[in-house]
PDB file of C-alpha atoms in Angstrom:
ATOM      1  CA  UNK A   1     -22.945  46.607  15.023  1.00 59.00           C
ATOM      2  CA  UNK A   2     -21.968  42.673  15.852  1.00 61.00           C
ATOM      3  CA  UNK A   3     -22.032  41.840  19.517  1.00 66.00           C
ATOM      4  CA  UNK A   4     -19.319  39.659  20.020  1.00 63.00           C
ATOM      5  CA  UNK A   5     -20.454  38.781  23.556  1.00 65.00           C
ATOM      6  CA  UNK A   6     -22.753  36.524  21.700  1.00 69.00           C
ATOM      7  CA  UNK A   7     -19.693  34.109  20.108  1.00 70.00           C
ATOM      8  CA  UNK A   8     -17.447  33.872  23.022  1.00 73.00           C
ATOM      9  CA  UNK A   9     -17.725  31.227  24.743  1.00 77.00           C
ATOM     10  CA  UNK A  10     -18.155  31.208  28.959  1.00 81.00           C
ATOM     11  CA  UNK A  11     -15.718  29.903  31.003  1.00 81.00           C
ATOM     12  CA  UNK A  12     -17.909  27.128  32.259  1.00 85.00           C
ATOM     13  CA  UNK A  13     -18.107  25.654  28.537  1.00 87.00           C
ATOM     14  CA  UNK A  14     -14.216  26.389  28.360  1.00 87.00           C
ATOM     15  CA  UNK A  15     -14.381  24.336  31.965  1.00 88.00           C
ATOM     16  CA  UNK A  16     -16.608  21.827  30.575  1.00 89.00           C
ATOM     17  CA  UNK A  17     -14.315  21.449  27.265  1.00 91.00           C
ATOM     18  CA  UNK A  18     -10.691  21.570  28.948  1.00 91.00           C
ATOM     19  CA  UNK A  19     -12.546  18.866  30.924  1.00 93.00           C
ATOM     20  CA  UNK A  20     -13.433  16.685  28.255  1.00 93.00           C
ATOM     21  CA  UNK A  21     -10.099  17.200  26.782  1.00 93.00           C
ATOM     22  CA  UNK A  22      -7.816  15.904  29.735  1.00 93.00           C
ATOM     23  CA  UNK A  23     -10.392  13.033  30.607  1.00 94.00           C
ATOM     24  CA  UNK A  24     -10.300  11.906  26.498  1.00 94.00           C
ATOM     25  CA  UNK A  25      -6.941  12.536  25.863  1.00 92.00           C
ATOM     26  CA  UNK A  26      -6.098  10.669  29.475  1.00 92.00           C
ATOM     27  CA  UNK A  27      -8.123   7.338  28.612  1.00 93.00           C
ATOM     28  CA  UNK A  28      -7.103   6.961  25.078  1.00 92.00           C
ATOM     29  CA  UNK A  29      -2.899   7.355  26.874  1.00 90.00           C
ATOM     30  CA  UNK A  30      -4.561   4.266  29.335  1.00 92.00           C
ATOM     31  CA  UNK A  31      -5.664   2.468  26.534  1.00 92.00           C
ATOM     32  CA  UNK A  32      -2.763   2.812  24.420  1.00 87.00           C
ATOM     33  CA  UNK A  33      -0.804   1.626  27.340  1.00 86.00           C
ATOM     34  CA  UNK A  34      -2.798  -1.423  27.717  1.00 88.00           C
ATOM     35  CA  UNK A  35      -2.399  -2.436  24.197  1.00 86.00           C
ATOM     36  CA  UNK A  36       1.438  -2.656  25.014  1.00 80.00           C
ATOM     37  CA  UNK A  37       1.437  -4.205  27.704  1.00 80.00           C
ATOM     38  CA  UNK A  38      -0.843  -7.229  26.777  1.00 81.00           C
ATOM     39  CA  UNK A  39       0.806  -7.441  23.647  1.00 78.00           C
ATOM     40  CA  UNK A  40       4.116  -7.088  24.837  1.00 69.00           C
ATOM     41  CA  UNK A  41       4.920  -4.917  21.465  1.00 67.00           C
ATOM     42  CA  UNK A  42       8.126  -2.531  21.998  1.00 61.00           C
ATOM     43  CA  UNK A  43       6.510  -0.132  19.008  1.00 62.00           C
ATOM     44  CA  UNK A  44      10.285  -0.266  17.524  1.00 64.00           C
ATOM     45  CA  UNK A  45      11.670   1.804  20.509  1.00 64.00           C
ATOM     46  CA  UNK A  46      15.257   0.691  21.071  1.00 62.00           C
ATOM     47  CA  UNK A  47      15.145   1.117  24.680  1.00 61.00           C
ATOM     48  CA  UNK A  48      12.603  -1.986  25.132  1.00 62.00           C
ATOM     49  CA  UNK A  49      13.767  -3.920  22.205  1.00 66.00           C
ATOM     50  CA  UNK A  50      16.063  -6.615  24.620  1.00 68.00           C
ATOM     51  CA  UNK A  51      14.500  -5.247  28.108  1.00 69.00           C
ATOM     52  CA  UNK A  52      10.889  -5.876  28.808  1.00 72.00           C
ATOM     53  CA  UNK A  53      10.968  -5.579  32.295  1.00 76.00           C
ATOM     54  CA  UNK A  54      11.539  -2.197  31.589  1.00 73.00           C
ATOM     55  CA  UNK A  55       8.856  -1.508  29.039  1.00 75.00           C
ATOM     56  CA  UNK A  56       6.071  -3.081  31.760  1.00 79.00           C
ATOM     57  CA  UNK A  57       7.165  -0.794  34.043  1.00 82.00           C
ATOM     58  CA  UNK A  58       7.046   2.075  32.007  1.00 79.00           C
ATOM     59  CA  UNK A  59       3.469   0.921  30.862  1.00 83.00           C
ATOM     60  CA  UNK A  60       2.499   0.519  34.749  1.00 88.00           C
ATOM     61  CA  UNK A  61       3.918   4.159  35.399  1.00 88.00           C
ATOM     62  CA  UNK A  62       2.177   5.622  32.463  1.00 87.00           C
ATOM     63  CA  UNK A  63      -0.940   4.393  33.450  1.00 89.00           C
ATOM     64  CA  UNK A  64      -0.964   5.583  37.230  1.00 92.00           C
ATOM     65  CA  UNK A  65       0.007   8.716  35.642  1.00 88.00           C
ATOM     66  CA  UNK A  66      -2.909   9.195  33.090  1.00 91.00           C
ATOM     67  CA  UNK A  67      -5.017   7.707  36.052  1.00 93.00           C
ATOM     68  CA  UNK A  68      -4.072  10.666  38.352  1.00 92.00           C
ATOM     69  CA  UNK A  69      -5.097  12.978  35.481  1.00 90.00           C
ATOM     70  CA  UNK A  70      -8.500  11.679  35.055  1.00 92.00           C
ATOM     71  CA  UNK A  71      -9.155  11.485  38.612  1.00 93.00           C
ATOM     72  CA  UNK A  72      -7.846  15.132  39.210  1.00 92.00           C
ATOM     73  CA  UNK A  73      -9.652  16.349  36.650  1.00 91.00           C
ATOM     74  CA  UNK A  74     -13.013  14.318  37.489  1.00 91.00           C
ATOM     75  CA  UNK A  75     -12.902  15.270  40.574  1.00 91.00           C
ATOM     76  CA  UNK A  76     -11.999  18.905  40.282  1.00 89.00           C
ATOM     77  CA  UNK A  77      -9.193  19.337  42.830  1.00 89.00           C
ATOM     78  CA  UNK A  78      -6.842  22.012  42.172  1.00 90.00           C
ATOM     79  CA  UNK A  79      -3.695  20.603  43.796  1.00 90.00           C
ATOM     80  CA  UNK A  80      -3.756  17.548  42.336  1.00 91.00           C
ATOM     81  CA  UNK A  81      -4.282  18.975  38.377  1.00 92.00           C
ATOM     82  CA  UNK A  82      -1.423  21.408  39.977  1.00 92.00           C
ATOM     83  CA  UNK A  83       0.448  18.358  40.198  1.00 91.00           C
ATOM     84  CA  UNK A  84      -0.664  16.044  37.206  1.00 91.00           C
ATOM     85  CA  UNK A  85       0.719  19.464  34.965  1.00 91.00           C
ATOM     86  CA  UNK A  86       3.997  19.799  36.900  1.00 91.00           C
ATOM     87  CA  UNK A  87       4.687  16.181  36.073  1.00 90.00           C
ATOM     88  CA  UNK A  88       3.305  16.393  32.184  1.00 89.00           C
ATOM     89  CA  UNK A  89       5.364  19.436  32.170  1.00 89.00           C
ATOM     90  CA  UNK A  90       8.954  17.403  33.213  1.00 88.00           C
ATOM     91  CA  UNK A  91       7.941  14.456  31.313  1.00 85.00           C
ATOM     92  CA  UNK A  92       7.908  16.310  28.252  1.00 85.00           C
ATOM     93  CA  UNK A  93      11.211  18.376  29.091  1.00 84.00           C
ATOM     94  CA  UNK A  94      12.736  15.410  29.360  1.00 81.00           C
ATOM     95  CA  UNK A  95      11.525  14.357  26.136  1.00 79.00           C
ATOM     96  CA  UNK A  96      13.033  17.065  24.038  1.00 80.00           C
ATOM     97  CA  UNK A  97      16.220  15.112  24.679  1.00 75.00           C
ATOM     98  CA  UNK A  98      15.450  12.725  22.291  1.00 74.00           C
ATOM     99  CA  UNK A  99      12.815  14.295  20.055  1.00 74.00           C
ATOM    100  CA  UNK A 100      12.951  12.888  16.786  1.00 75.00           C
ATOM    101  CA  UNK A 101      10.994  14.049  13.748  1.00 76.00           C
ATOM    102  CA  UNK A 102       8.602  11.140  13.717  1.00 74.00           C
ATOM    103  CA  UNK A 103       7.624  12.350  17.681  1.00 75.00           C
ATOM    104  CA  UNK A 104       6.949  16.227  17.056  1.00 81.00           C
ATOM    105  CA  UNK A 105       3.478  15.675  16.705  1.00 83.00           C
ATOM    106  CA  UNK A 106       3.219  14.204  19.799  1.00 81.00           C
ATOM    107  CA  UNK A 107       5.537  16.419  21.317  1.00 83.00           C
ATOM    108  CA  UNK A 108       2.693  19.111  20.300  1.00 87.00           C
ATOM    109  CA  UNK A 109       0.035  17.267  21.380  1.00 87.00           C
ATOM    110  CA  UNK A 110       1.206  16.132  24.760  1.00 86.00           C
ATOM    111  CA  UNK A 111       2.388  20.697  24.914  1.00 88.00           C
ATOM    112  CA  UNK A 112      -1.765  21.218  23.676  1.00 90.00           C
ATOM    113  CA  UNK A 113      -2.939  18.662  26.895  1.00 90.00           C
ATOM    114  CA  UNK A 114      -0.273  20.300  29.517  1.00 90.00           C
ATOM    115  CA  UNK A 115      -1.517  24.117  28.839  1.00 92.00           C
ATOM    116  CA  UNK A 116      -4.906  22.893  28.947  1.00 92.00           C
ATOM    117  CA  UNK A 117      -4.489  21.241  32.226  1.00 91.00           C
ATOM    118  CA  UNK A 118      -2.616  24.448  33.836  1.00 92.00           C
ATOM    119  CA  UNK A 119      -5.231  26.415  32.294  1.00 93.00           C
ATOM    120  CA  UNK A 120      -7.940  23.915  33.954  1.00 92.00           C
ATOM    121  CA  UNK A 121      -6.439  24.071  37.222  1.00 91.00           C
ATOM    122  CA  UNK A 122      -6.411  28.035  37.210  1.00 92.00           C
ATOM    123  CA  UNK A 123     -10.129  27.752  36.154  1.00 91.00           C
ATOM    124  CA  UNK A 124     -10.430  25.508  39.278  1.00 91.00           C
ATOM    125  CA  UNK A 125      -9.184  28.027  41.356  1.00 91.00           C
ATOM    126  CA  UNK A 126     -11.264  31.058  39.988  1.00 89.00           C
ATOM    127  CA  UNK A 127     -14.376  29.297  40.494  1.00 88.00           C
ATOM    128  CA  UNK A 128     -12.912  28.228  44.216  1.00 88.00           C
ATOM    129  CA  UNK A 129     -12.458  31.849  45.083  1.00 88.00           C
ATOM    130  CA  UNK A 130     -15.826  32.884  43.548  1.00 86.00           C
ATOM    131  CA  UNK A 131     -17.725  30.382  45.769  1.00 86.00           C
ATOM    132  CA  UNK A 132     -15.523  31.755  48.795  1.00 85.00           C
ATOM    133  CA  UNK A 133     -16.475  35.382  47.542  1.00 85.00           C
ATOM    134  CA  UNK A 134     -20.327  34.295  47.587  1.00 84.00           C
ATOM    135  CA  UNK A 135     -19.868  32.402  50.684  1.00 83.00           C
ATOM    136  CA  UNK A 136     -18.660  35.840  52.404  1.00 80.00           C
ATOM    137  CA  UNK A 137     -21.033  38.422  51.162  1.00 82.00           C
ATOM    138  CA  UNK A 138     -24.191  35.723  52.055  1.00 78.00           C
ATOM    139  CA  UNK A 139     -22.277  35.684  55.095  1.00 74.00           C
ATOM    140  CA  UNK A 140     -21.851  39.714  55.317  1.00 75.00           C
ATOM    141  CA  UNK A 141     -25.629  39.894  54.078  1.00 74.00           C
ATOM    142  CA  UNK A 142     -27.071  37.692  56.742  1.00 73.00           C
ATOM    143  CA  UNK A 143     -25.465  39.486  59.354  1.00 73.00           C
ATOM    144  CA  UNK A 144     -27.154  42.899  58.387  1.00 66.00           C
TER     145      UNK A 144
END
């Protein structure tokens, strides 16, 4: 008989990995967003073609963005990864408006880095209320 106990994986490598996906997938957005704005390029967008005030700002905003996802997620705080999904979660709303077929990958990709933030956060909060369980039976213990 196959234990399968023995292939899943436990939720702190899940942790680890959802980790190492937001931090990644966060930088390379950063870098990305760099590239634009040094080289000015609009990457054939026609809402930045004759504006470029407007593409720096959007380049400014997508970085502050990305950089509250990496330090959320770095630093392991609940409310903040809470947050840094809630946004993701509008942005991309708002970008089924104008989804064209040349963006569905991205579309999916930027879907695959929002679940794995909620489902980061939620890990977040399980280990929160484990160390609070802990805290109370040591607590419970020492008093016996």
């Amino acid at each position: 008989m196959v234990n399968y106990n023995n292939y899943i994986p436990s939720l702190e490598t899940i942790f680890n990995i959802l980790k190492c996906i937001l931090i990644v997938s966060n930088a390379l957005v950063i870098v990305g967003s760099l590239f634009v704005l040094v080289s000015g390029r609009d990457l054939g967008e026609p809402e930045f073609k004759s504006n470029h005030s407007v593409l720096i700002f959007a380049c400014i905003m997508v970085i502050m963005f990305c950089s509250l996802g990496i330090f959320s997620v770095w630093r392991q705080h609940f409310a903040l990864v809470v947050t840094y999904a809630v946004l993701m979660t509008i942005a991309l709303v708002l970008e089924i408006a104008e989804l064209s077929k040349e963006d569905v990958g991205s579309f999916f990709a930027s879907a695959a880095v929002v679940i794995c933030a909620y489902v980061y956060a939620f890990l977040i909060r399980h280990y929160e209320k484990n160390e609070e369980m802990k805290r109370v039976f040591a607590h419970q213990a020492a008093k016996i």
